[in-house]
Every structure is written in C-alpha cells, then in structure tokens.
PDB file of C-alpha atoms in Angstrom:
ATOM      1  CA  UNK A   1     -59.160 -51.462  23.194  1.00 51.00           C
ATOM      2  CA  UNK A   2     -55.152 -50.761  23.047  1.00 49.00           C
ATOM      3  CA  UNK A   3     -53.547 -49.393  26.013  1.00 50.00           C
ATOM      4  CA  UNK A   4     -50.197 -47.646  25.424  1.00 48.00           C
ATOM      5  CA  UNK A   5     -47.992 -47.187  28.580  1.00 48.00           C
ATOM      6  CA  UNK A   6     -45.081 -44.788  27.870  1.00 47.00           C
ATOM      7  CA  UNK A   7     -41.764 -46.248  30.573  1.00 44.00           C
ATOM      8  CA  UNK A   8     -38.628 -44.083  31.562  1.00 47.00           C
ATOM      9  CA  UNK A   9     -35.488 -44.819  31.635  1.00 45.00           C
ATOM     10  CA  UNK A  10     -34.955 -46.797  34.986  1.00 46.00           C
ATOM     11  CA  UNK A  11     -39.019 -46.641  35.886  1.00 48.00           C
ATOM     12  CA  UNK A  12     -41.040 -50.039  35.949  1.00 47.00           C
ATOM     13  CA  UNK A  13     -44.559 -50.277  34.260  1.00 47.00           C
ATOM     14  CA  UNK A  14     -46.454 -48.669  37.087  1.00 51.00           C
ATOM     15  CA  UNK A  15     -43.894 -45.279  37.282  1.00 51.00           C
ATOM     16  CA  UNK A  16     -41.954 -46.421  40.767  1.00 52.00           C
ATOM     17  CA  UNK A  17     -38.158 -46.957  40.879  1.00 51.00           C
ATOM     18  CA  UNK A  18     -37.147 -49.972  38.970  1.00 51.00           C
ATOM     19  CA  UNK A  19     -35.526 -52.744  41.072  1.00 51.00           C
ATOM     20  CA  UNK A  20     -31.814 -51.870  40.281  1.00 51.00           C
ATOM     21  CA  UNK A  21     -32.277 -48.487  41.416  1.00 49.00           C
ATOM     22  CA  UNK A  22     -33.800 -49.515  44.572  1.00 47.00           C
ATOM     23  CA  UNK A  23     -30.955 -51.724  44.815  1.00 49.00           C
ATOM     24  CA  UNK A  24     -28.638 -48.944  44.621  1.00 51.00           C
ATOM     25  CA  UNK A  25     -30.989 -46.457  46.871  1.00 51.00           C
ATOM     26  CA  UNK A  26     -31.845 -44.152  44.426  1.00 49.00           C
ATOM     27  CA  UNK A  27     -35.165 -42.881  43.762  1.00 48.00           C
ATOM     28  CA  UNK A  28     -36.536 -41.623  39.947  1.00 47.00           C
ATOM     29  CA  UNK A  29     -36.320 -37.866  41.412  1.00 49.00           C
ATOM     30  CA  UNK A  30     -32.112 -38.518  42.339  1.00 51.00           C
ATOM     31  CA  UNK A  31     -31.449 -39.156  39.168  1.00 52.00           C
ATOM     32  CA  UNK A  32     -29.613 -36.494  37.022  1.00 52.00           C
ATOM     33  CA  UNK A  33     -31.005 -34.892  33.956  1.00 53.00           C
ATOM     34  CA  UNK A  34     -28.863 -34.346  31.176  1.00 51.00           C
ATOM     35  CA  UNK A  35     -28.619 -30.324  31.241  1.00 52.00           C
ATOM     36  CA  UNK A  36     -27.695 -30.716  35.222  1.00 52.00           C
ATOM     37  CA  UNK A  37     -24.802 -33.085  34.196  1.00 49.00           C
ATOM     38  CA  UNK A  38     -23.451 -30.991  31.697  1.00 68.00           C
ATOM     39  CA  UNK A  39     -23.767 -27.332  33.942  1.00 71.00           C
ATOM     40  CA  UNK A  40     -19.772 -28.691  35.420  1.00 76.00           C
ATOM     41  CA  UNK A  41     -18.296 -29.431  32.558  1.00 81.00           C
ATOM     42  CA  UNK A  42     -19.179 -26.169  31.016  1.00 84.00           C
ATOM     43  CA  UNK A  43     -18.275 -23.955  34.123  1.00 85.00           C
ATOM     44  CA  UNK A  44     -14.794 -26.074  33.896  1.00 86.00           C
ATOM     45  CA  UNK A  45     -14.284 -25.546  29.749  1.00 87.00           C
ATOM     46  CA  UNK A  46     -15.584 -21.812  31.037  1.00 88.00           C
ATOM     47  CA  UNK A  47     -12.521 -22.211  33.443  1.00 88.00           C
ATOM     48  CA  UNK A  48      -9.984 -23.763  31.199  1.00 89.00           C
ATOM     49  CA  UNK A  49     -10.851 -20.791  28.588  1.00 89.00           C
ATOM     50  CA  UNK A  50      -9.982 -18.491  31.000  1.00 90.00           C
ATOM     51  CA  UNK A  51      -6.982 -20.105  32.315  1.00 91.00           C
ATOM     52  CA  UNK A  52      -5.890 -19.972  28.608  1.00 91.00           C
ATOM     53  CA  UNK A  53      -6.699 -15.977  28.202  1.00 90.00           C
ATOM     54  CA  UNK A  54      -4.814 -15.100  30.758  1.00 91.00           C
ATOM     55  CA  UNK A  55      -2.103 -16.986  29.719  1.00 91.00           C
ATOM     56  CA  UNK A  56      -2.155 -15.504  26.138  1.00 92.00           C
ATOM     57  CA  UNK A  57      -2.297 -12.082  27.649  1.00 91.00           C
ATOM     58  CA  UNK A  58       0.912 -12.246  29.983  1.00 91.00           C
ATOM     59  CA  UNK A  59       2.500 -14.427  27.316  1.00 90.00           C
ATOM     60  CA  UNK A  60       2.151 -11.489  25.245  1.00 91.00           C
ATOM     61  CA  UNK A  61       3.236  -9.189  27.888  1.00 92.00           C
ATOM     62  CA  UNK A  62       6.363 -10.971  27.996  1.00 91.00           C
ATOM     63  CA  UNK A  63       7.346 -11.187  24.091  1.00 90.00           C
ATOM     64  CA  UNK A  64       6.602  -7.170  24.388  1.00 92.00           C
ATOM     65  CA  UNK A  65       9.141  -7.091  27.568  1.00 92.00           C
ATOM     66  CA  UNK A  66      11.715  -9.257  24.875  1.00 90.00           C
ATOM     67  CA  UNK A  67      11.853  -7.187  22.453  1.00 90.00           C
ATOM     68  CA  UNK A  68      11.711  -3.958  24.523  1.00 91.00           C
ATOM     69  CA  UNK A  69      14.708  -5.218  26.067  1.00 90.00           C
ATOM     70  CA  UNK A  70      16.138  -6.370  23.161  1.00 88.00           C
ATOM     71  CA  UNK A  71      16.043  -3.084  21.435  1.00 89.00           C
ATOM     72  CA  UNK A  72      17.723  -1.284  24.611  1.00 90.00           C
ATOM     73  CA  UNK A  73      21.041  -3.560  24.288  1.00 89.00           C
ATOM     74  CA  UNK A  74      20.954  -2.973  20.669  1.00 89.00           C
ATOM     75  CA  UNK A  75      21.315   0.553  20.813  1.00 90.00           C
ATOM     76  CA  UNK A  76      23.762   0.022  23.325  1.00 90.00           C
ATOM     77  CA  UNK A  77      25.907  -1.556  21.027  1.00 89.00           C
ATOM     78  CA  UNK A  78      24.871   1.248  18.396  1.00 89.00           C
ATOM     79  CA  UNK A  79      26.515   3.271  20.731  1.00 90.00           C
ATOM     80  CA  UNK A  80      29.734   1.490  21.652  1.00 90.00           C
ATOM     81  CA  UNK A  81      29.865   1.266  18.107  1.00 90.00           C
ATOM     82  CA  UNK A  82      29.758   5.049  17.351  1.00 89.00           C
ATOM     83  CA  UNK A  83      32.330   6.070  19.812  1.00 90.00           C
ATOM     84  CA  UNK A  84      34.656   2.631  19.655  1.00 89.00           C
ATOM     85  CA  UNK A  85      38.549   3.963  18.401  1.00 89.00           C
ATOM     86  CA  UNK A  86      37.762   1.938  14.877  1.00 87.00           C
ATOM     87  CA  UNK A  87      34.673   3.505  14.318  1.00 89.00           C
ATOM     88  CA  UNK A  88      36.204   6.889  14.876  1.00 90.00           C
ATOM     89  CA  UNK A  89      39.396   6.217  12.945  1.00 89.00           C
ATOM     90  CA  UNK A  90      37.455   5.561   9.847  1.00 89.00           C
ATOM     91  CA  UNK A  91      35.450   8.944   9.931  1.00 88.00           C
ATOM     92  CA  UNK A  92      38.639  10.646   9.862  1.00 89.00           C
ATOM     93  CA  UNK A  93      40.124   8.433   7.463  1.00 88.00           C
ATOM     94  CA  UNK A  94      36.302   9.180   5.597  1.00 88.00           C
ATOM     95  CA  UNK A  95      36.995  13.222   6.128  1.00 89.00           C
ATOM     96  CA  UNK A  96      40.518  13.733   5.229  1.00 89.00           C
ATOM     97  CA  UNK A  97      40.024  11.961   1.799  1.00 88.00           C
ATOM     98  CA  UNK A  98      36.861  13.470   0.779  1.00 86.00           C
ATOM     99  CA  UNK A  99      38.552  16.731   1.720  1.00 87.00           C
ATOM    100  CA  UNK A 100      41.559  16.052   0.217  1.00 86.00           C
ATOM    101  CA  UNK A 101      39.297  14.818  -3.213  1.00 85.00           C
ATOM    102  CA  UNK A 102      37.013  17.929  -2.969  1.00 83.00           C
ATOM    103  CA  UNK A 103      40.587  20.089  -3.457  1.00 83.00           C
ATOM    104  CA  UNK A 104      41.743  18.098  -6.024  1.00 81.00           C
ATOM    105  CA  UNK A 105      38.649  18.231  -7.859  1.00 81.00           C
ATOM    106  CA  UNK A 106      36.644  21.665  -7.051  1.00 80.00           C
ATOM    107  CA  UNK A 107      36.630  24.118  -9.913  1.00 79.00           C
ATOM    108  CA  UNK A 108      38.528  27.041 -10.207  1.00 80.00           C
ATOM    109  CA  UNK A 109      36.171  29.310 -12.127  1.00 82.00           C
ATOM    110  CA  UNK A 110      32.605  29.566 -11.439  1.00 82.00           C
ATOM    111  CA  UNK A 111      30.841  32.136 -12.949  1.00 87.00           C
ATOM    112  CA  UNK A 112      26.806  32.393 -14.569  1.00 88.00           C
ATOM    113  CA  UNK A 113      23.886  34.271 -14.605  1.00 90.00           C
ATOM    114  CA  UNK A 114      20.336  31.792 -13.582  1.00 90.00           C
ATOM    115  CA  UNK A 115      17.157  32.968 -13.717  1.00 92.00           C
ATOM    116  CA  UNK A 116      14.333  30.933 -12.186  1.00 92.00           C
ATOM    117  CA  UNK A 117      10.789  30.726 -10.813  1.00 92.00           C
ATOM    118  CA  UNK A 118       8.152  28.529  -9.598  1.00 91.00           C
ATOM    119  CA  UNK A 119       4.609  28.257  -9.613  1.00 89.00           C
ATOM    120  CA  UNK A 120       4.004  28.779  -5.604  1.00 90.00           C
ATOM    121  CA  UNK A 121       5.987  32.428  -4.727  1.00 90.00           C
ATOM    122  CA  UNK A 122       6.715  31.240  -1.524  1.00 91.00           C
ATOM    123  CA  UNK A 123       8.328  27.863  -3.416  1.00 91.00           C
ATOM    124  CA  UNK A 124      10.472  30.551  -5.274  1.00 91.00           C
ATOM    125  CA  UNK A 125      11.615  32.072  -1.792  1.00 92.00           C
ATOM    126  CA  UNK A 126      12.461  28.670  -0.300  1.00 92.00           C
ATOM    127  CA  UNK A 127      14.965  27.790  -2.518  1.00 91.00           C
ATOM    128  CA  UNK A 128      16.199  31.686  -2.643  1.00 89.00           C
ATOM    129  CA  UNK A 129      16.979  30.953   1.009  1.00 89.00           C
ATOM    130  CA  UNK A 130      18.602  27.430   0.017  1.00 88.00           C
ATOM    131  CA  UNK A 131      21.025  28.572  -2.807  1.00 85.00           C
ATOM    132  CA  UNK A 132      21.599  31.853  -0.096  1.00 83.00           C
ATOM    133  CA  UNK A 133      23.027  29.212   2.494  1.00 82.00           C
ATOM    134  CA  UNK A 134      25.660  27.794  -0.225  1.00 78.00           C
ATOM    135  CA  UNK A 135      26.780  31.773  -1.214  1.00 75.00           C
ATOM    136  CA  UNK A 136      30.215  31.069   0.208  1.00 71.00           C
ATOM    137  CA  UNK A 137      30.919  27.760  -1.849  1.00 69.00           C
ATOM    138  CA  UNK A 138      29.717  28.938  -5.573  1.00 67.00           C
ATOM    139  CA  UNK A 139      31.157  32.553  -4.641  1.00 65.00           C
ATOM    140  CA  UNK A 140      30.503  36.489  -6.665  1.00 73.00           C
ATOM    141  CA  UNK A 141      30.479  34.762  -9.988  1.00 80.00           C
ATOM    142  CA  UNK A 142      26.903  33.839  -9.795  1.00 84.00           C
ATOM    143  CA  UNK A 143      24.259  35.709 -10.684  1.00 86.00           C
ATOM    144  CA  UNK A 144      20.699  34.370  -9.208  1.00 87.00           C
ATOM    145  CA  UNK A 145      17.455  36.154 -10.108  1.00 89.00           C
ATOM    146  CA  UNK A 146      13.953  35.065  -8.718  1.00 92.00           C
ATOM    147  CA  UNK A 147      10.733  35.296 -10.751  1.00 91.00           C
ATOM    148  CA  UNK A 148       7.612  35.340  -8.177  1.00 90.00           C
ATOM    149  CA  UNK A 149       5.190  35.916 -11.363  1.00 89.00           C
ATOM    150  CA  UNK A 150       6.078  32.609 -13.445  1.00 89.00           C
ATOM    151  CA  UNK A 151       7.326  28.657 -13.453  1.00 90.00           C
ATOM    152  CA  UNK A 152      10.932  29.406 -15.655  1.00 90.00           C
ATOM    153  CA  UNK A 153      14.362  28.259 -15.308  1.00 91.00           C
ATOM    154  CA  UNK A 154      16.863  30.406 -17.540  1.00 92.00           C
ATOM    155  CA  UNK A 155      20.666  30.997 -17.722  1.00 91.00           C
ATOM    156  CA  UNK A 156      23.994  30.524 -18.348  1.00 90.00           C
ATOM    157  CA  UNK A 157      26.681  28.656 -16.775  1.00 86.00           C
ATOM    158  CA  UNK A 158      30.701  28.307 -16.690  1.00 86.00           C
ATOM    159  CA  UNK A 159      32.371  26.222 -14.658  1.00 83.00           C
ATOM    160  CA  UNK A 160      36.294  25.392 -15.008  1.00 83.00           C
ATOM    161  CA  UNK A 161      38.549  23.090 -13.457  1.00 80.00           C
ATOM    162  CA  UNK A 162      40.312  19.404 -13.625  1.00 80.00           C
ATOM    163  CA  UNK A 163      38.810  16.292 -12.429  1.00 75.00           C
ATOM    164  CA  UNK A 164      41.795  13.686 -11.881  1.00 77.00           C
ATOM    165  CA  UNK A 165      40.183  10.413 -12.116  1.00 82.00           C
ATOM    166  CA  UNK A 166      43.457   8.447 -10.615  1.00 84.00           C
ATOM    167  CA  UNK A 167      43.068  10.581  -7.725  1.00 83.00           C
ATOM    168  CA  UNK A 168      39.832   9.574  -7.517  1.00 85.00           C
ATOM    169  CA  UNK A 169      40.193   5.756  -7.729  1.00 88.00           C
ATOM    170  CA  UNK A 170      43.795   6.098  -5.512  1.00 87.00           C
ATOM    171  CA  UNK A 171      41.361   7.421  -2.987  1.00 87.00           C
ATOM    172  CA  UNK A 172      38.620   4.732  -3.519  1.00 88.00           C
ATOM    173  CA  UNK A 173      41.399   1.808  -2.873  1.00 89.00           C
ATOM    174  CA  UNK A 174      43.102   3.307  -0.192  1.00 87.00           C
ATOM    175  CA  UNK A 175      40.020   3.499   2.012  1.00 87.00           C
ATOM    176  CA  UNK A 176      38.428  -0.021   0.501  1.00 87.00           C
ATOM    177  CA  UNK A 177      41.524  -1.677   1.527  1.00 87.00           C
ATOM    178  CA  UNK A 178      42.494  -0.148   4.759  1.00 86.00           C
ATOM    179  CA  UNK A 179      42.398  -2.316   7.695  1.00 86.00           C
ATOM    180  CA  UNK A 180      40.140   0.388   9.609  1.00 86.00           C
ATOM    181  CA  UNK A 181      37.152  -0.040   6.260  1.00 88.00           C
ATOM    182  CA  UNK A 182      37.499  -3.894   7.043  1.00 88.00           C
ATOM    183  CA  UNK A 183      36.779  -3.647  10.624  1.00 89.00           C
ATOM    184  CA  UNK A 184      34.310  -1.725   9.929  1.00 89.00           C
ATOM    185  CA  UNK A 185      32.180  -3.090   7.534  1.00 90.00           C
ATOM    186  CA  UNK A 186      32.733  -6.124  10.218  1.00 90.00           C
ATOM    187  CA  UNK A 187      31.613  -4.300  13.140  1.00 88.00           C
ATOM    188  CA  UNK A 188      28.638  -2.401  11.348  1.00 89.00           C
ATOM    189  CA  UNK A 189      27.488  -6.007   9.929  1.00 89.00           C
ATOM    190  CA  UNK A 190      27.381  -7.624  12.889  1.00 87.00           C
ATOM    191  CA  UNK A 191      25.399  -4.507  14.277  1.00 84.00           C
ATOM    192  CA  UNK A 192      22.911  -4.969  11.097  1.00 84.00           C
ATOM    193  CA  UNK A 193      22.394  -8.167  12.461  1.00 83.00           C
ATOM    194  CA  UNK A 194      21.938  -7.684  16.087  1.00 75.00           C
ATOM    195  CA  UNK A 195      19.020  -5.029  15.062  1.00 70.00           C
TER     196      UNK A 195
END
C-alpha cells in the first residue's frame, strides 16, 4: 500500500512549522499568501495612477491658461498695430490712390436697359434692394426691371470712358515702394507670426 503525503511550502512531513521558521518565530498561519502580498502594491499603482490623472488634468489646465493668455497679448498687438502712425499712414496712402485711380478710370457714360429674374421671388427682391443701394454710383442711365414669374437675365449695356493703364501701374509702384508699404508688410508679418 502507497501512502502519498502532500508538504507545503515551509511545513515538515507531519504539517507543523518547519525548523527554519521556528527559527525565525513564525508559525504556518503568519505566513503571507500571495493575493495578501500583492493587495499594497495595487492600492500604490492605484495611487501612482491617480497621482498621474491629476497631473494630466492641471497640466492641461495650464496649456489652456497658455494659450488663453497667449491669444490676449496677440490681439494686443493686433491692436497697437491698427492704430500705430505707420499703420494709419498707409490706409491713407491706400485711400487717396484708389480714389485718385477710381477718377481716373470711372466711366463717363453709363447708360442700359437689364431685365432679370430668378427662380425664388423673394431672390429677385434681394438683389432689387442690392442694385437699389448702388443707384447713386451707376446713376438715371440704367434701366432695371424685375421678373418675379421667371429665371431670365436680358439687356443692353453702354458704358464709356478711358482706362489709363500707366496711371494704373504709376499707382501700383508708388505704393509697393513707399517706405510706409515696407513697414508694413514688416509689421503685419511679424503680427502673422505672433498669431
């Protein structure tokens, strides 16, 4: 007849404490299983995950702080730009040589008769109301007619005048090589870059 005896870890033959744990003063019932010694390390990774978290979150708090801040000095700048004495030295520069273009170049004699529609009436109305607003510019000498029944666009149109092209490119040179365009194009750059 076989007899199998089945020994733990650290246990002699007849189940007590083996002799190096009597030697030590521990009993079979002090020792540790394995799910009690790994309950701290996983309340400390439990920890450390947390730790990290919170972290993340404020990190991210800050970065949205950054650029929150950094979007408040950049329209600061924006507006030191708009109102510096360059800034407004080119608009005039800008407006008295389109100005001064549009009278060299507007035509004299505008006159026609335009007939249109569009599908939608109130489409047709809206740009009634638009080509209304510009009455002063194209003057008496043209005729518009709205159609609310159908899509059409009919008409005739005369317009006379001179277009002086080395006007034009005098213009163009004068303002691309003024001092004020250089400074600028500098400024606005650097503000392009900031953003």
């Amino acid at each position: 007849q076989t007899t199998t005896i089945q020994l733990k870890y650290g246990q002699s033959a007849n189940g007590q404490p083996s002799a190096s744990q009597l030697k030590n003063g521990q009993s079979a019932k002090d020792q540790p299983t394995p799910s009690q010694a790994t309950a701290p390390e996983s309340r400390l990774r439990e920890i450390r995950n947390r730790l990290r978290s919170i972290r993340q979150f404020f990190s991210a708090i800050a970065g949205i702080i950054r650029k929150i801040y950094r979007k408040l000095n950049w329209l600061k700048d924006a507006k030191a730009f708009w109102r510096s004495e360059n800034t407004r030295q080119m608009v005039c520069i800008l407006k008295d040589n389109v100005l001064h273009l549009w009278r060299k170049i507007k035509p004299k004699t505008i006159r026609g008769d335009i007939i249109f529609g569009m599908e939608d009436p109130a489409a047709t109305g809206q740009i009634l109301g638009i080509a209304a607003v510009f009455y002063a510019c194209y003057g008496k000498g043209i005729s518009i007619t709205p159609d609310f029944t159908e899509k059409k666009l009919e008409g005739n149109l005369l317009v006379k005048g001179r277009f002086s092209l080395a006007t034009a490119v005098g213009i163009f040179f004068r303002i691309l090589f003024s001092h004020s365009w250089k400074r600028f194009v500098r400024d606005f750059n650097q503000l392009k870059e900031a953003f």
